[in-house]
Coordinates of C-alpha atoms and ligand atoms in Angstrom, one line a residue:
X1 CA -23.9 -54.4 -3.1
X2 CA -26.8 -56.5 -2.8
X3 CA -27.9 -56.0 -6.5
X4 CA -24.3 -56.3 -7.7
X5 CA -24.3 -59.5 -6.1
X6 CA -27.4 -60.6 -7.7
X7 CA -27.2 -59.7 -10.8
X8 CA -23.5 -62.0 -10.5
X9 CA -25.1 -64.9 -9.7
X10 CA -28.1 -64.5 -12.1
X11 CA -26.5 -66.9 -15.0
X12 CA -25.3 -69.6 -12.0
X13 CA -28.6 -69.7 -11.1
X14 CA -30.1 -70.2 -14.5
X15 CA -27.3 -72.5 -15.1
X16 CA -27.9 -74.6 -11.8
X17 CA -31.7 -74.6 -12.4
X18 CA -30.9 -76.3 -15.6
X19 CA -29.5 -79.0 -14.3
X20 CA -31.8 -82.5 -13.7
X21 CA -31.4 -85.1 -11.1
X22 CA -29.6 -88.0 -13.5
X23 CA -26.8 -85.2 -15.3
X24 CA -23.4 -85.6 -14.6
X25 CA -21.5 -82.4 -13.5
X26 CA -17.8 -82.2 -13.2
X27 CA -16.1 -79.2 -11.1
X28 CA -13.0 -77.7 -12.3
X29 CA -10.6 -75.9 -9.4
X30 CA -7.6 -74.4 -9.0
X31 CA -4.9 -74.7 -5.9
X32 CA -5.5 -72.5 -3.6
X33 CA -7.9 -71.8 -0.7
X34 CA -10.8 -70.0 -2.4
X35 CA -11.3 -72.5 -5.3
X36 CA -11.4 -75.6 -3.1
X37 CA -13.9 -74.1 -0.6
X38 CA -15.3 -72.9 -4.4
X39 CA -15.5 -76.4 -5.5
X40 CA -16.7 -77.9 -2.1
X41 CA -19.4 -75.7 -1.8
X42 CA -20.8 -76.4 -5.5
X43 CA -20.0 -80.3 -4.9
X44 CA -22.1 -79.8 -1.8
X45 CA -25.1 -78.0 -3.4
X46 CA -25.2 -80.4 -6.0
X47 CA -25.4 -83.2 -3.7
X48 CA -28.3 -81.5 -1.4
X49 CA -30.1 -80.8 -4.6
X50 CA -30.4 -83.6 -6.5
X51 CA -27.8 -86.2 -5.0
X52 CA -25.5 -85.6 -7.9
X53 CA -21.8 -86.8 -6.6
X54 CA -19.8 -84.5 -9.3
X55 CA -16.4 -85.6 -10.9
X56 CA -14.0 -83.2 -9.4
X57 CA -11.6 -82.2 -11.6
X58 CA -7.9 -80.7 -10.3
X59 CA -6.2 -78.4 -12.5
X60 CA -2.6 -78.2 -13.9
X61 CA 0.1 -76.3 -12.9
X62 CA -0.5 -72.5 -12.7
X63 CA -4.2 -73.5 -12.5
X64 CA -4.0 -74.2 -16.3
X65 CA -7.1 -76.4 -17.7
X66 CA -5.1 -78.1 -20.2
X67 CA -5.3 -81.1 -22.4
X68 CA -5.0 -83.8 -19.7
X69 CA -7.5 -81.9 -18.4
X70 CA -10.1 -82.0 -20.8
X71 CA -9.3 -85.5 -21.4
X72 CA -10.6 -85.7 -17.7
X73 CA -13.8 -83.8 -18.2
X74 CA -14.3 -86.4 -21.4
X75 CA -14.2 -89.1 -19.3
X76 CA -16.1 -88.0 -16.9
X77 CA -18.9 -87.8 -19.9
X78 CA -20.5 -84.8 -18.1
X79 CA -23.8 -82.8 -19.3
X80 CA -22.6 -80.0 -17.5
X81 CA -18.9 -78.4 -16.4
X82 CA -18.1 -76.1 -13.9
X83 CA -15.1 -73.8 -13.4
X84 CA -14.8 -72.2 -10.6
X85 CA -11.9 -69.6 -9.5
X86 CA -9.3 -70.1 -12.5
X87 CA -9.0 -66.8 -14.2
X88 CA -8.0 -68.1 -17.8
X89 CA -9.1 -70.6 -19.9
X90 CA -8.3 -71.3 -23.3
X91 CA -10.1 -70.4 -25.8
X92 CA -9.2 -73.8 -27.5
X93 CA -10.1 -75.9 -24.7
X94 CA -13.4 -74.0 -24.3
X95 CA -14.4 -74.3 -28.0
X96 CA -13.5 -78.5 -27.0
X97 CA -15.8 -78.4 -24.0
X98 CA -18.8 -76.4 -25.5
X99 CA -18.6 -80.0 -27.6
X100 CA -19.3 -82.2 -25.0
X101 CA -21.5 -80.0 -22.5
X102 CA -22.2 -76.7 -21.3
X103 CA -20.0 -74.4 -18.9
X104 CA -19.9 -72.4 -16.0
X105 CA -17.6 -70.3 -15.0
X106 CA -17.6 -68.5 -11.3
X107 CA -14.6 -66.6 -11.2
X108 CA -13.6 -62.8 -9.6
X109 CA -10.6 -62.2 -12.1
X110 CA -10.7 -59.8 -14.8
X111 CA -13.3 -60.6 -17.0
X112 CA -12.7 -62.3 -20.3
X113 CA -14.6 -62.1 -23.2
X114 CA -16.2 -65.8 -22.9
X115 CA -19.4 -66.7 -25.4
X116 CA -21.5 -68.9 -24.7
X117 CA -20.7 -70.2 -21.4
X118 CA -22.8 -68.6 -18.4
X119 CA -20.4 -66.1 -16.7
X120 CA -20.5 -65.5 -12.7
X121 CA -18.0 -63.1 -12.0
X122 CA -18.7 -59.3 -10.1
X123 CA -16.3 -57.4 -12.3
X124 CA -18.3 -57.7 -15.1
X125 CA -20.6 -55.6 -13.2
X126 CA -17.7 -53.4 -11.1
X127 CA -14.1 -53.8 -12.3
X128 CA -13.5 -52.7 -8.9
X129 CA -15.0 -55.4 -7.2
X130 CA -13.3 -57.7 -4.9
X131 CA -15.5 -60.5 -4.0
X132 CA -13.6 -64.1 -3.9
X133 CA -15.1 -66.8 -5.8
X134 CA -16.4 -68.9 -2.4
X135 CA -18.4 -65.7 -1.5
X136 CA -20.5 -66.0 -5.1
X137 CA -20.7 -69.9 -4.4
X138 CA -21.9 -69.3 -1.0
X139 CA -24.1 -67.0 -2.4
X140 CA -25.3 -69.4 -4.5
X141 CA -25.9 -72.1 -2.3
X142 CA -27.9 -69.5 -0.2
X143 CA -30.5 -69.5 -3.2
X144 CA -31.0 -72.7 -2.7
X145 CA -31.2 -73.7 0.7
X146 CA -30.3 -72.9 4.2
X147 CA -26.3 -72.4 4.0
X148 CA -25.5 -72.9 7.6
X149 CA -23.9 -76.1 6.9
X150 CA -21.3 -74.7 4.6
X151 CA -20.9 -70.9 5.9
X152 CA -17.8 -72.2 7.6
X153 CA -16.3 -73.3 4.4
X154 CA -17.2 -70.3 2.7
X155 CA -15.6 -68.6 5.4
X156 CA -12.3 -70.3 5.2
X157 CA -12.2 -69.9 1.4
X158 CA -13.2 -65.7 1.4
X159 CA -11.0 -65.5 4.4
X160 CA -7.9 -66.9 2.5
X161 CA -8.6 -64.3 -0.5
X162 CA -8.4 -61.6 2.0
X163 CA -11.8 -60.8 0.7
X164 CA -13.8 -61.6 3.5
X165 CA -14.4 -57.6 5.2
X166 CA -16.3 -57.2 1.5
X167 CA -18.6 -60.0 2.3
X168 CA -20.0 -58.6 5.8
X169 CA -23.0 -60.9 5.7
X170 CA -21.0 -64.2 5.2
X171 CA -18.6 -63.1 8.4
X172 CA -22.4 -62.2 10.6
X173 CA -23.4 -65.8 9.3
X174 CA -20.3 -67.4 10.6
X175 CA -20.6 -65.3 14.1
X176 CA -24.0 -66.6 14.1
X177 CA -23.5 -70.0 13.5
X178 CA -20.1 -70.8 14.8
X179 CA -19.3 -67.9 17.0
X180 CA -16.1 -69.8 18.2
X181 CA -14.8 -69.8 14.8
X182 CA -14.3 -65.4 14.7
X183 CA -14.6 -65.2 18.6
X184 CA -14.4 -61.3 19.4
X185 CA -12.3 -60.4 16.7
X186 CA -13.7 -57.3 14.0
X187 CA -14.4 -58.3 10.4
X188 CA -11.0 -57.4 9.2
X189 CA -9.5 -60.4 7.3
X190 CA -5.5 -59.3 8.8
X191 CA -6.4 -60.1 12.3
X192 CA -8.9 -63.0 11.3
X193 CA -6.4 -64.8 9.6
X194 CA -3.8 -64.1 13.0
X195 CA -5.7 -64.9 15.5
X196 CA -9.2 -66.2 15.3
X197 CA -10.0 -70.4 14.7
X198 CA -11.1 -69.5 11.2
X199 CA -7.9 -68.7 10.1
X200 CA -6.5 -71.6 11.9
X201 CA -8.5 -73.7 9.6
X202 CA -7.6 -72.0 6.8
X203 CA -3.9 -72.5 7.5
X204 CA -4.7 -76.1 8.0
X205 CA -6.2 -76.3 4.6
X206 CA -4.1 -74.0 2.7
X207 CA -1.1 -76.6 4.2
X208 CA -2.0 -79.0 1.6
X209 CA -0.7 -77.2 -1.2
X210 CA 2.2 -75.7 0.7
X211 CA 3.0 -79.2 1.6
X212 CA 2.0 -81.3 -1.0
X213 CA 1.4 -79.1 -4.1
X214 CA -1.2 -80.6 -6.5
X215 CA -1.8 -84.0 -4.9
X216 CA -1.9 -81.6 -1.5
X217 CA -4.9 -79.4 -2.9
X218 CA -6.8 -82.4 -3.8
X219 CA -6.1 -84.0 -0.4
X220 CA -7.6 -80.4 1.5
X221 CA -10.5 -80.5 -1.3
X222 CA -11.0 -84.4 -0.1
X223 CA -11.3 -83.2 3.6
X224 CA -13.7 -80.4 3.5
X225 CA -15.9 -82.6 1.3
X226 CA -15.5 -85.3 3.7
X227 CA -15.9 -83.2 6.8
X228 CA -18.9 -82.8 8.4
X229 CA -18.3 -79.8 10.8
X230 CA -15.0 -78.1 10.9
X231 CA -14.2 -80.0 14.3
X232 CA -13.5 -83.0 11.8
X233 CA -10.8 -81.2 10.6
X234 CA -9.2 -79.2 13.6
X235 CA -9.1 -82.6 15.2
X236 CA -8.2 -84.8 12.6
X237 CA -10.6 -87.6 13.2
X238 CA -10.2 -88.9 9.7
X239 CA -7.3 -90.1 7.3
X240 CA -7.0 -87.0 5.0
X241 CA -8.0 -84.7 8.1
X242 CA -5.1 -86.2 10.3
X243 CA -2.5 -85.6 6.8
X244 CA -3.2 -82.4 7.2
X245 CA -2.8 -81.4 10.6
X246 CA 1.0 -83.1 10.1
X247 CA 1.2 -81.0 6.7
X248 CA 0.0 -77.7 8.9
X249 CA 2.8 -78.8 11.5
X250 CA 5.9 -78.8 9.0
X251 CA 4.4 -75.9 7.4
X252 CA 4.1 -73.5 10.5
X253 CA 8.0 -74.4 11.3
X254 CA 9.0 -73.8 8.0
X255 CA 7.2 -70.2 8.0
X256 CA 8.4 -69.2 10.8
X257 CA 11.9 -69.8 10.0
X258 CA 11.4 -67.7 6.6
X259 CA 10.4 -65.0 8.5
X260 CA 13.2 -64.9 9.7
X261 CA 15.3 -65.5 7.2
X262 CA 13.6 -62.8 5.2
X263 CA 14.6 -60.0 7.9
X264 CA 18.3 -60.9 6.7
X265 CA 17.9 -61.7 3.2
X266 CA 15.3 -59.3 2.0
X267 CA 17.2 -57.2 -0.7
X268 CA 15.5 -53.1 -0.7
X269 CA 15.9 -51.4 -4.1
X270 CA 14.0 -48.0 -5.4
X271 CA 10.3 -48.9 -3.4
X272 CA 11.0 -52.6 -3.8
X273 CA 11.9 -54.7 -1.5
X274 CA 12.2 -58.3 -3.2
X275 CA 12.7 -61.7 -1.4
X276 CA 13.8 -65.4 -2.6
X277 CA 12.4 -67.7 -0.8
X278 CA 14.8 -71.0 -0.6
X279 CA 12.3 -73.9 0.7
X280 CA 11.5 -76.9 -0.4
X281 CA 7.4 -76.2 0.6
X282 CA 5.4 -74.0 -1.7
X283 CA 5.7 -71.1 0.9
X284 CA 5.8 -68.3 -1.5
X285 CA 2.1 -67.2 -1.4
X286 CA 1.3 -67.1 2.4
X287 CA 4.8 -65.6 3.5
X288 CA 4.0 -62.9 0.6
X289 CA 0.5 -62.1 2.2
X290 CA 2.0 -62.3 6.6
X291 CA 5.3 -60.2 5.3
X292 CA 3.1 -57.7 2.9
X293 CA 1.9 -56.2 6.2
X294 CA 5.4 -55.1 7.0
X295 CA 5.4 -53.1 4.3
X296 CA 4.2 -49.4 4.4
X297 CA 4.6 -47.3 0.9
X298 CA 6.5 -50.5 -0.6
X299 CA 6.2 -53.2 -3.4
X300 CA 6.8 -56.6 -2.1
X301 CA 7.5 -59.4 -4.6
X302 CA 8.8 -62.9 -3.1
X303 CA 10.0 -65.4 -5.7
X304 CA 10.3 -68.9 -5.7
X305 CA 12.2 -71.4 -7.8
X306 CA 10.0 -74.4 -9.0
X307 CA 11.6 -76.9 -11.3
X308 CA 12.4 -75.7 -14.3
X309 CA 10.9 -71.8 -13.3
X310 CA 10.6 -69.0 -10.5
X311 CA 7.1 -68.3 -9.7
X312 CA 6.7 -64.7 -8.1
X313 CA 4.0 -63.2 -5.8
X314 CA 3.3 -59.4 -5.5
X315 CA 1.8 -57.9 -2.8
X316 CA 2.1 -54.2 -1.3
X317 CA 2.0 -52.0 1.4
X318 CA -1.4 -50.2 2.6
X319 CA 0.1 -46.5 1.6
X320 CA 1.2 -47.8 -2.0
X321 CA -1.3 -47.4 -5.0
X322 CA 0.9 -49.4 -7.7
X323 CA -1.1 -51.8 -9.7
X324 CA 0.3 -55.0 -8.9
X325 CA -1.2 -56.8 -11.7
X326 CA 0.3 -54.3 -14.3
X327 CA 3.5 -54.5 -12.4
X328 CA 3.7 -58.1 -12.7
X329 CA 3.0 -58.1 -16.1
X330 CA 5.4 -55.2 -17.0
X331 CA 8.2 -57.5 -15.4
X332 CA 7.4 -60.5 -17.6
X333 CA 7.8 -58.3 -20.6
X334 CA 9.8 -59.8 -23.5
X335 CA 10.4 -62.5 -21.4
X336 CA 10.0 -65.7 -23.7
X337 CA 7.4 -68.5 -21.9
X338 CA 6.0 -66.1 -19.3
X339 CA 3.0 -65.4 -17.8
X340 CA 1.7 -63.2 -15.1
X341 CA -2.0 -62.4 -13.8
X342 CA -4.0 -60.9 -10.8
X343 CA -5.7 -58.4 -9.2
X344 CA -4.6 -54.9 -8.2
X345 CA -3.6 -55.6 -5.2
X346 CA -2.2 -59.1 -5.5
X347 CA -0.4 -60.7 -8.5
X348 CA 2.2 -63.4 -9.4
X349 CA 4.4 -64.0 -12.3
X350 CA 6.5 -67.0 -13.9
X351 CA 9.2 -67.0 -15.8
X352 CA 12.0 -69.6 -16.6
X353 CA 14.9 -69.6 -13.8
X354 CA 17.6 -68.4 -16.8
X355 CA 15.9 -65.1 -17.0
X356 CA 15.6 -64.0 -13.4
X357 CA 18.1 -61.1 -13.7
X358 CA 16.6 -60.1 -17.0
X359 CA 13.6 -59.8 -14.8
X360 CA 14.9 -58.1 -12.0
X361 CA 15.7 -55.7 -14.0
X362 CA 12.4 -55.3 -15.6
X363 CA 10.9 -55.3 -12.0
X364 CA 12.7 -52.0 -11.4
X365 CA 12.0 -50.1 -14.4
X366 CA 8.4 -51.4 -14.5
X367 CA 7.5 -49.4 -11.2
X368 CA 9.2 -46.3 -12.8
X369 CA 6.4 -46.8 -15.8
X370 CA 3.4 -48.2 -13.2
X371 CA 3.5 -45.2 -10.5
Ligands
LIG401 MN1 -9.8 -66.4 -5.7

């Protein structure tokens, strides 16, 4: 483990190393949890290290780094880019930003076959390997400098990737340092995420985006940057920090009641059981990770329309071996202006609304083909 984990971070460090006290960095991230806490953490080291202040740059929907995107990086006239959890990016757009200034990319998704762009990302190494992208930027800050002041946020962002019993030396550092935040609870990210302050917070954060979507990721990114210690944002002593707590509030009501709902909607087919979730909050991915656990040799897949298409989350049961992220894509096959992407054990799909039945239908024969 130790040597998988430094041989990962080799390139970061190289690339950090290359950077000088006047460059200008911008930081690419996605939406959820784990590339926030990504982005924070890099933000932060860059800041301790040479008082950079990098542009931080949000991603599109999907976490696609498109166009508008890159017209963002441009402007931002940056020596050096980093990405950090987004799984995919162009080729196009990387063959643009080579241009203009060299790349990092710290991701834990299946590998791609980048060139030239300094790669952080443990699968290369173990295609096995789960080991979210906050843990390799904690990791990396650790190289650096003492990383008591942002083990909490690494926490929070390895927490939320349910990645966090892989990383047992982040969850000691945590203990260590804020012992309140795990209390007496075990290094198993289930019960952390239930029961113990650190998955408050990352509720709290997470509630951006559930909330408030795009603008609601930037606004959880804005706290943690601005926070000091994580009692800034538990008791919402500033503006962003207080948003959130009201985002957390709606959002705990409205999960509660999906629960519910989902005990008397939830539809069972051949080891499927499939949900829609009807909310106007961008519910889909927690309920699919707090419902997966009530699943023993089953697939679960929630959907969820959004605009113009339904995005789907897979998750499964602790007896089931399915591939989720074959499963996803087998559902999405021949389905015009799809995508789909993921790990194993988690995935998630989009597809236009219009072909929902065509993909329900592909959903059950694609677990025939993926057992
Ligand atoms: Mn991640």
């Amino acid at each position: 483990m130790a040597s998988l984990i430094e041989d990962t971070i080799k390139p970061g460090i190289q690339f950090i190393n290359g950077i000088k006290p006047r460059d200008k960095v911008a930081i690419v991230y996605g939406h959820d949890n784990d590339t926030i806490c990504s982005a924070t953490i890099i933000y932060k080291l860059l800041k301790k290290l040479h008082g950079i202040e990098s542009t931080l740059i949000v991603s599109e929907l999907n976490s696609q780094v498109t166009e508008s995107v890159l017209a963002g990086i441009r402007k931002s006239k940056s020596d050096h880019v980093i990405i950090v959890d987004i799984g995919t990016v162009g080729v196009e757009v990387l063959a643009e930003l080579r241009k203009i200034s060299d790349i990092l990319i710290i991701d834990h998704h299946m590998p791609k076959g980048y060139v030239k762009v300094a790669y952080v990302n443990p699968r290369i190494y173990d295609k096995h390997a789960y080991i979210p992208a906050t843990y390799l930027c904690y990791k990396l800050y650790e190289n650096y400098s003492d990383a008591k002041d942002v083990s909490w946020i690494a926490g929070i962002g390895t927490l939320s990737d349910m990645g966090l019993k892989n990383c047992n030396d982040l969850f000691e550092g945590v203990k260590r340092d804020y012992g309140e935040l795990v209390g007496n609870n075990r290094n198993i990210d289930e019960i952390l995420f239930d029961k113990s302050l650190l998955g408050k917070l990352a509720k709290i954060c997470d509630s951006g985006r559930v909330v408030g979507g795009i603008d609601g990721t930037v606004l959880a990114l804005t706290a943690l940057i601005k926070a000091k210690s994580y009692q800034e944002i538990l008791d919402g002593r500033f503006d962003e920090s207080r948003k959130l707590l009201e985002f957390h509030n709606l959002s705990e009501k409205e999960f509660n009641r999906l629960v519910n709902d989902f005990d008397k909607s939830r539809k069972q087919r051949k080891g499927i059981v499939v949900y829609e979730v009807k909310s106007k909050l961008n519910m889909k991915s927690p309920l699919a990770t707090f419902l997966s656990r009530k699943m023993k040799n089953d697939v679960l897949v929630i959907y969820q329309k959004s605009g113009k298409y339904v995005d789907a989350s897979f998750r499964r049961g602790g007896g089931s071996k399915v591939d989720l992220d074959e499963l996803a894509s087998k559902s999405v096959a021949g389905i015009p202006g799809s995508n789909s992407g993921g790990h194993i054990q988690a995935a998630g799909a989009r597809f236009l609304v219009k072909y929902t039945n065509s993909w329900l239908k592909n959903l059950e024969k694609g677990l025939e083909q993926v057992k």
